[in-house]
Short mmCIF file of C-alpha atoms in Angstrom, two decimals:
data_model
loop_
_atom_site.label_atom_id
_atom_site.label_comp_id
_atom_site.label_asym_id
_atom_site.label_seq_id
_atom_site.Cartn_x
_atom_site.Cartn_y
_atom_site.Cartn_z
CA ARG A 1 -25.65 -4.29 6.68
CA LEU A 2 -23.66 -2.63 3.90
CA ALA A 3 -26.02 -4.03 1.25
CA ARG A 4 -29.02 -2.61 3.10
CA MET A 5 -27.36 0.79 3.30
CA GLY A 6 -26.47 0.71 -0.39
CA ALA A 7 -29.98 -0.35 -1.36
CA ALA A 8 -31.18 3.21 -0.86
CA GLY A 9 -28.76 4.25 -3.59
CA ARG A 10 -28.86 7.91 -2.62
CA TYR A 11 -26.92 8.26 0.60
CA PRO A 12 -23.13 7.91 0.83
CA VAL A 13 -21.79 5.32 3.27
CA LEU A 14 -18.87 5.76 5.68
CA LEU A 15 -17.17 2.68 7.16
CA GLN A 16 -14.98 3.27 10.22
CA GLY A 17 -12.93 0.61 11.92
CA PRO A 18 -9.45 -0.69 12.72
CA THR A 19 -6.88 -1.47 10.09
CA SER A 20 -7.17 -4.82 8.28
CA ALA A 21 -10.83 -5.18 9.26
CA GLY A 22 -11.94 -5.68 5.63
CA LYS A 23 -13.62 -2.31 5.08
CA THR A 24 -12.51 -1.88 1.46
CA SER A 25 -12.70 -5.60 0.70
CA VAL A 26 -16.39 -5.84 1.57
CA ILE A 27 -17.14 -2.87 -0.71
CA GLU A 28 -15.21 -4.53 -3.55
CA ARG A 29 -17.14 -7.75 -2.98
CA LEU A 30 -20.49 -5.96 -3.04
CA ALA A 31 -19.57 -4.07 -6.22
CA ALA A 32 -18.53 -7.29 -7.97
CA ALA A 33 -21.70 -9.08 -6.87
CA THR A 34 -23.91 -6.28 -8.23
CA GLY A 35 -21.96 -5.76 -11.46
CA HIS A 36 -20.71 -2.24 -10.73
CA VAL A 37 -17.32 -0.81 -11.64
CA LEU A 38 -15.53 0.31 -8.48
CA LEU A 39 -13.02 3.18 -8.56
CA ARG A 40 -10.72 3.78 -5.63
CA ILE A 41 -9.06 6.97 -4.36
CA ASN A 42 -6.38 6.61 -1.68
CA ASN A 43 -6.29 9.77 0.41
CA HIS A 44 -3.20 11.18 2.08
CA GLU A 45 -2.02 14.55 3.29
CA HIS A 46 -1.02 15.62 -0.24
CA THR A 47 -4.18 14.51 -2.06
CA ASP A 48 -5.66 17.48 -3.95
CA VAL A 49 -8.99 18.22 -5.58
CA GLN A 50 -7.61 17.51 -9.05
CA GLU A 51 -7.27 13.80 -8.24
CA TYR A 52 -11.01 13.79 -7.54
CA VAL A 53 -12.38 16.13 -10.18
CA GLY A 54 -9.74 16.15 -12.92
CA ALA A 55 -7.31 18.55 -14.54
CA PHE A 56 -6.13 19.81 -17.91
CA ALA A 57 -3.49 17.63 -19.57
CA PRO A 58 -2.03 17.42 -23.11
CA ASP A 59 -3.51 14.87 -25.52
CA GLU A 60 -1.61 12.92 -28.17
CA HIS A 61 -1.44 16.04 -30.36
CA GLY A 62 -0.08 18.27 -27.59
CA LYS A 63 -3.38 20.10 -27.11
CA LEU A 64 -4.57 20.77 -23.57
CA VAL A 65 -7.82 18.95 -22.83
CA PHE A 66 -9.67 18.30 -19.58
CA ARG A 67 -9.19 14.79 -18.17
CA ASP A 68 -11.85 13.59 -15.73
CA GLY A 69 -10.72 12.48 -12.31
CA ALA A 70 -11.93 9.29 -10.64
CA LEU A 71 -14.88 10.98 -8.91
CA THR A 72 -16.02 12.80 -12.07
CA THR A 73 -15.78 9.57 -14.08
CA ALA A 74 -17.90 7.73 -11.51
CA VAL A 75 -20.50 10.51 -11.43
CA ARG A 76 -20.78 10.58 -15.24
CA HIS A 77 -20.99 6.85 -15.87
CA GLY A 78 -22.70 5.53 -12.76
CA HIS A 79 -19.70 3.75 -11.27
CA TRP A 80 -19.11 3.24 -7.58
CA VAL A 81 -16.25 5.07 -5.89
CA VAL A 82 -14.57 4.42 -2.54
CA LEU A 83 -12.57 7.12 -0.76
CA ASP A 84 -9.99 5.31 1.36
CA GLU A 85 -8.65 6.98 4.51
CA LEU A 86 -11.11 9.87 4.28
CA ASN A 87 -9.88 11.54 7.46
CA LEU A 88 -6.39 11.86 5.96
CA ALA A 89 -7.64 14.14 3.16
CA GLN A 90 -7.04 17.88 3.29
CA SER A 91 -9.81 20.25 4.30
CA GLU A 92 -10.22 21.68 0.77
CA VAL A 93 -10.82 18.17 -0.55
CA LEU A 94 -13.56 17.57 2.00
CA GLU A 95 -15.12 20.95 1.19
CA ALA A 96 -15.22 20.04 -2.50
CA LEU A 97 -17.36 17.01 -1.59
CA ASN A 98 -19.98 19.02 0.29
CA ARG A 99 -22.07 19.88 -2.77
CA LEU A 100 -22.13 16.27 -3.91
CA LEU A 101 -23.12 15.08 -0.43
CA ASP A 102 -25.93 17.63 -0.08
CA ASP A 103 -29.52 16.87 -0.97
CA ASN A 104 -29.13 18.45 -4.42
CA ARG A 105 -26.28 15.98 -5.20
CA GLU A 106 -24.29 17.99 -7.74
CA LEU A 107 -20.62 17.97 -8.69
CA HIS A 108 -19.23 21.29 -9.90
CA ILE A 109 -16.07 21.36 -12.04
CA PRO A 110 -14.49 24.84 -11.66
CA GLU A 111 -12.04 24.36 -14.54
CA THR A 112 -14.80 23.88 -17.11
CA GLY A 113 -17.74 25.49 -15.32
CA GLU A 114 -19.72 22.26 -15.74
CA THR A 115 -22.16 21.05 -13.10
CA LEU A 116 -22.92 17.33 -13.15
CA THR A 117 -25.91 15.48 -11.75
CA PRO A 118 -24.89 11.98 -10.66
CA HIS A 119 -25.91 8.99 -12.75
CA ALA A 120 -28.72 6.95 -11.21
CA HIS A 121 -26.33 4.07 -10.42
CA PHE A 122 -23.64 6.25 -8.85
CA MET A 123 -22.71 5.35 -5.27
CA LEU A 124 -20.10 6.85 -2.94
CA PHE A 125 -18.37 4.97 -0.13
CA ALA A 126 -15.66 6.13 2.27
CA THR A 127 -13.46 4.31 4.77
CA GLN A 128 -11.31 5.53 7.64
CA ASN A 129 -9.54 4.43 10.81
CA PRO A 130 -10.69 5.89 14.12
CA PRO A 131 -8.98 9.22 14.86
CA GLY A 132 -6.69 9.23 17.87
CA ALA A 133 -5.85 5.53 17.67
CA TYR A 134 -3.95 6.01 14.40
CA GLY A 135 -1.46 8.78 13.70
CA GLY A 136 -2.37 11.66 11.39
CA ARG A 137 -6.11 10.98 11.29
CA LYS A 138 -8.19 14.09 11.91
CA VAL A 139 -11.58 14.25 13.60
CA LEU A 140 -14.21 15.00 10.96
CA SER A 141 -16.87 17.50 11.95
CA ARG A 142 -20.23 16.18 13.05
CA ALA A 143 -21.93 18.20 10.31
CA PHE A 144 -19.80 16.52 7.65
CA ARG A 145 -20.25 13.01 9.05
CA ASN A 146 -24.01 13.48 9.22
CA ARG A 147 -24.05 13.51 5.43
CA PHE A 148 -23.09 9.82 5.47
CA LEU A 149 -24.77 6.66 6.61
CA GLU A 150 -22.10 5.56 9.10
CA MET A 151 -21.22 1.99 9.98
CA GLN A 152 -18.68 0.81 12.55
CA THR A 153 -16.66 -2.29 11.66
CA ASP A 154 -15.06 -4.53 14.26
CA GLU A 155 -11.94 -6.66 14.13
CA ILE A 156 -12.28 -10.00 12.36
CA PRO A 157 -13.08 -12.73 14.93
CA ALA A 158 -10.41 -15.37 15.44
CA GLY A 159 -12.55 -18.19 14.03
CA GLU A 160 -13.36 -16.29 10.87
CA LEU A 161 -9.75 -15.19 10.47
CA THR A 162 -8.64 -18.82 10.66
CA THR A 163 -11.09 -19.77 7.92
CA ILE A 164 -9.95 -16.88 5.72
CA LEU A 165 -6.30 -17.86 6.08
CA GLU A 166 -7.04 -21.50 5.29
CA ARG A 167 -9.12 -20.81 2.19
CA ARG A 168 -7.41 -17.74 0.78
CA CYS A 169 -3.80 -18.83 1.30
CA ALA A 170 -4.35 -22.59 0.86
CA ILE A 171 -2.59 -23.61 4.07
CA PRO A 172 -3.59 -26.42 6.47
CA ALA A 173 -6.26 -25.54 9.01
CA SER A 174 -3.87 -26.48 11.84
CA PHE A 175 -1.32 -23.94 10.57
CA ALA A 176 -3.98 -21.23 10.30
CA ALA A 177 -5.23 -21.86 13.83
CA LYS A 178 -1.72 -21.72 15.27
CA MET A 179 -0.95 -18.48 13.42
CA VAL A 180 -4.09 -16.82 14.78
CA SER A 181 -3.24 -17.99 18.30
CA VAL A 182 0.25 -16.47 17.89
CA MET A 183 -1.31 -13.17 16.86
CA GLY A 184 -3.65 -13.20 19.85
CA GLU A 185 -0.84 -13.89 22.31
CA LEU A 186 1.43 -11.22 20.82
CA GLN A 187 -1.36 -8.66 20.94
CA ARG A 188 -2.11 -9.59 24.55
CA ARG A 189 1.51 -9.14 25.58
CA ARG A 190 1.82 -5.85 23.72
CA SER A 191 -1.34 -4.48 25.34
CA SER A 192 -0.18 -5.41 28.84
CA SER A 193 3.44 -4.27 28.51
CA ARG A 194 3.17 -1.16 26.32
CA VAL A 195 -0.25 0.37 26.71
CA PHE A 196 0.43 3.42 24.59
CA ALA A 197 2.04 1.48 21.71
CA GLY A 198 -1.20 -0.26 20.79
CA LYS A 199 -1.83 -3.98 20.64
CA ALA A 200 -1.09 -4.06 16.87
CA GLY A 201 2.54 -3.10 17.50
CA PHE A 202 3.67 -6.71 17.07
CA ILE A 203 1.29 -8.04 14.42
CA THR A 204 -1.83 -7.23 12.37
CA PRO A 205 -4.04 -9.44 10.18
CA ARG A 206 -2.10 -8.23 7.13
CA ASP A 207 1.02 -9.75 8.64
CA LEU A 208 -0.81 -13.07 8.94
CA PHE A 209 -1.57 -13.11 5.23
CA ARG A 210 2.03 -12.20 4.42
CA TRP A 211 3.18 -14.98 6.75
CA ALA A 212 0.91 -17.52 5.12
CA GLU A 213 1.95 -16.48 1.60
CA ARG A 214 5.47 -17.70 2.35
CA ARG A 215 4.02 -21.20 2.04
CA PRO A 216 5.64 -23.01 5.01
CA GLY A 217 5.52 -26.79 4.76
CA THR A 218 6.33 -27.76 8.36
CA TYR A 219 5.93 -26.23 11.79
CA GLN A 220 9.66 -25.48 11.81
CA GLU A 221 9.34 -23.53 8.54
CA LEU A 222 6.23 -21.85 9.91
CA ALA A 223 8.13 -20.68 12.99
CA GLU A 224 11.12 -19.47 10.96
CA ALA A 225 8.93 -17.55 8.52
CA GLY A 226 7.07 -15.97 11.43
CA TYR A 227 10.30 -14.98 13.15
CA ALA A 228 11.73 -13.45 9.96
CA LEU A 229 8.56 -11.42 9.41
CA LEU A 230 7.60 -10.41 12.92
CA ALA A 231 10.78 -10.34 15.00
CA GLU A 232 13.34 -9.03 12.54
CA ARG A 233 11.51 -5.73 12.08
CA LEU A 234 11.73 -4.94 15.81
CA ARG A 235 14.63 -2.81 16.97
CA SER A 236 15.05 -4.02 20.55
CA THR A 237 16.43 -7.44 21.42
CA PRO A 238 13.92 -8.05 24.27
CA GLU A 239 11.00 -7.59 21.87
CA ARG A 240 12.53 -10.03 19.39
CA GLU A 241 12.95 -12.51 22.22
CA VAL A 242 9.26 -12.14 23.09
CA VAL A 243 8.29 -13.09 19.53
CA ALA A 244 10.64 -16.08 19.62
CA GLN A 245 9.22 -17.23 22.96
CA VAL A 246 5.64 -17.04 21.72
CA LEU A 247 6.46 -18.95 18.53
CA CYS A 248 8.31 -21.70 20.40
CA SER A 249 5.60 -22.02 23.05
CA LEU A 250 2.61 -22.19 20.69
CA LEU A 251 4.08 -24.12 17.75
CA PRO A 252 4.90 -27.78 18.44
CA ARG A 253 8.43 -29.19 18.14
CA VAL A 254 10.20 -26.06 16.91
CA GLN A 255 13.55 -24.55 17.78
CA LEU A 256 14.62 -21.11 16.64
CA CYS A 257 18.21 -20.14 15.99
CA ALA A 258 18.68 -16.85 14.15
CA GLU A 259 22.05 -17.76 12.63
CA THR A 260 20.74 -21.06 11.29
CA LEU A 261 17.74 -19.25 9.82
CA TYR A 262 19.96 -16.72 8.03
CA GLU A 263 22.12 -19.44 6.50
CA ARG A 264 19.06 -21.34 5.26
CA LEU A 265 17.67 -18.18 3.67
CA LEU A 266 21.05 -17.44 2.05
CA CYS A 267 21.02 -20.87 0.40
CA GLY A 268 17.87 -19.83 -1.48
CA ALA A 269 19.23 -16.42 -2.50
CA PRO A 270 20.31 -15.73 -6.11
CA GLY A 271 23.83 -17.07 -6.59
CA GLY A 272 23.71 -19.04 -3.34
CA PRO A 273 25.30 -18.03 -0.05
CA PRO A 274 28.07 -15.42 -0.41
CA THR A 275 31.61 -16.21 0.62
CA ALA A 276 33.02 -14.77 3.80
CA GLY A 277 35.86 -12.93 2.07
CA PRO A 278 35.79 -9.58 0.31
CA HIS A 279 33.22 -9.34 -2.46
CA GLU A 280 33.83 -7.83 -5.86
CA GLY A 281 33.93 -4.08 -5.34
CA GLY A 282 35.40 -4.30 -1.83
CA THR A 283 32.31 -5.40 0.13
CA VAL A 284 33.11 -7.49 3.19
CA TRP A 285 30.41 -9.95 4.23
CA LEU A 286 30.12 -9.28 7.94
CA PRO A 287 27.49 -11.18 9.98
CA SER A 288 25.22 -8.12 9.97
CA THR A 289 25.51 -7.87 6.17
CA ARG A 290 24.70 -11.56 5.72
CA ARG A 291 21.67 -11.19 8.01
CA LEU A 292 20.32 -8.21 6.08
CA TYR A 293 20.98 -9.87 2.72
CA ALA A 294 19.22 -13.07 3.85
CA LEU A 295 16.11 -11.19 4.99
CA VAL A 296 15.96 -9.15 1.78
CA ALA A 297 16.32 -12.33 -0.29
CA ALA A 298 13.41 -13.93 1.61
CA CYS A 299 11.21 -10.91 0.93
CA MET A 300 12.14 -10.85 -2.75
CA ALA A 301 11.37 -14.57 -3.07
CA SER A 302 7.80 -13.81 -1.92
CA ALA A 303 7.50 -10.60 -4.00
CA GLU A 304 7.16 -8.47 -0.87
CA PRO A 305 8.11 -4.77 -0.71
CA VAL A 306 11.00 -4.10 1.65
CA LEU A 307 11.69 -1.15 3.95
CA LEU A 308 15.18 -1.15 5.44
CA VAL A 309 15.50 0.95 8.60
CA GLY A 310 18.82 1.61 10.28
CA ASP A 311 21.59 4.05 11.04
CA THR A 312 23.52 5.67 8.24
CA GLY A 313 26.46 3.68 6.90
CA THR A 314 25.07 0.27 7.93
CA GLY A 315 24.91 -1.06 4.36
CA LYS A 316 21.22 -0.77 3.54
CA THR A 317 21.75 0.53 -0.01
CA THR A 318 24.78 -1.71 -0.50
CA VAL A 319 22.72 -4.82 0.22
CA CYS A 320 20.15 -3.74 -2.37
CA GLN A 321 22.93 -3.22 -4.91
CA LEU A 322 24.44 -6.62 -4.16
CA TYR A 323 21.10 -8.38 -4.49
CA ALA A 324 20.33 -6.62 -7.79
CA GLN A 325 23.73 -7.65 -9.10
CA ALA A 326 23.24 -11.27 -8.04
CA ALA A 327 19.74 -11.36 -9.56
CA ALA A 328 20.96 -9.66 -12.77
CA GLN A 329 18.39 -6.89 -12.35
CA ALA A 330 18.78 -3.19 -13.14
CA LEU A 331 18.62 -1.06 -9.99
CA HIS A 332 17.40 2.54 -10.04
CA ILE A 333 18.24 4.65 -7.00
CA ILE A 334 16.17 7.72 -6.11
CA ASN A 335 17.52 9.98 -3.37
CA CYS A 336 14.47 11.24 -1.47
CA HIS A 337 14.39 14.51 0.44
CA GLN A 338 11.83 16.97 1.79
CA HIS A 339 11.19 18.41 -1.69
CA THR A 340 10.75 15.06 -3.47
CA GLU A 341 7.40 14.89 -5.25
CA ALA A 342 5.38 12.26 -7.10
CA ALA A 343 6.67 13.49 -10.48
CA ASP A 344 10.16 12.36 -9.48
CA PHE A 345 8.82 8.79 -9.38
CA VAL A 346 6.20 8.58 -12.14
CA GLY A 347 7.32 11.44 -14.40
CA GLY A 348 5.83 14.77 -15.37
CA LEU A 349 5.79 17.54 -17.95
CA ARG A 350 9.01 19.49 -18.27
CA PRO A 351 9.85 22.38 -20.63
CA THR A 352 12.16 21.51 -23.50
CA ARG A 353 15.49 23.27 -23.07
CA GLY A 354 17.71 24.18 -26.02
CA ARG A 355 14.92 23.54 -28.52
CA THR A 356 16.61 25.57 -31.28
CA LEU A 357 19.84 23.61 -31.03
CA GLN A 358 17.93 20.31 -31.03
CA LEU A 359 16.00 21.33 -34.15
CA GLU A 360 19.20 22.29 -35.96
CA ALA A 361 20.79 18.98 -35.05
CA LEU A 362 17.68 17.14 -36.26
CA ARG A 363 17.72 19.03 -39.59
CA GLY A 364 21.36 18.11 -40.02
CA ARG A 365 20.65 14.41 -39.44
CA VAL A 366 17.68 14.50 -41.84
CA ALA A 367 19.78 16.21 -44.53
CA ALA A 368 22.55 13.65 -44.11
CA LEU A 369 20.03 10.82 -44.38
CA GLU A 370 18.51 12.30 -47.56
CA ALA A 371 21.94 12.73 -49.08
CA GLU A 372 22.81 9.13 -48.24
CA ALA A 373 19.56 7.90 -49.77
CA ALA A 374 20.15 9.95 -52.95
CA SER A 375 23.66 8.58 -53.39
CA ALA A 376 22.37 5.05 -52.90
CA ARG A 377 19.77 5.53 -55.67
CA ALA A 378 22.41 6.96 -57.99
#
């Protein structure tokens, strides 16, 4: 269906569906099959027009030049572009797209006054989750959506999801089938017990891929990996017990004991399991600390990003520091607050302070170096 829509080449395409339904993946596959370069823009509440169109930035000589954004680059060179999470973008971003989505198909760059006509091979795609079912998603106006060819995507059927897990993650077909059955049962229980929480509150297809990437070799390892991923992120004990019950009922010959799982994970952590006494620096390895350290070590072993959620003073940052020390890795800590911006993470332009003093110090070092070189020649 997407290939037929793209065959027209003129009309933008909007894919709407639940999370992890493969909306972006099918666009990437189609672009690769047709030999097109695909550029991707991830929208959020702070996305601005400059990320689409471009902005002035200094070149290698310090001169301000205009740098094309992803959308401008695609329009110029005939690439494909996908706008992820379109209904998270700000209103001014959507308004900037209107001219490109109209019949005249033009992109105006206010900073340079240039008006571009899209390359013949240019194609625009957009994806979004249904508004209302997902937090923060706005309802796009009917007039704006009418500019797209719209396609609804459904959840991946269980049979197809089993095949994807087996082939993509190289796990046995029996494991893949059991994992999909676990997901179905957890979603059924969530839908019946907490209607307003959504059936994806326990598990989504992305969790299945993360589960499979831990490469379990037995059903016992499969159950333990599933418990560590799915149950340990839940705050309430009854919900964790539900996950354990489902795993034990659907996976053959497994027994789950949280303490045994933590100790096994600690054996694979850098430096081995920590001792029970005080650690260097005064850290005491309480059971809660060992649990958190074991789960972080399991995530790090699979190269997974980690989000630690808990009350203040429960040792979240301390565990990260201890793991970095054990793994002999440098740890950078950024204290986030309401005024934290992207430049605090990736860097940005800042005015040079005390330039006169720095120049004088540089002249002094250069003069000393010249004097040293002259004395060496003499």
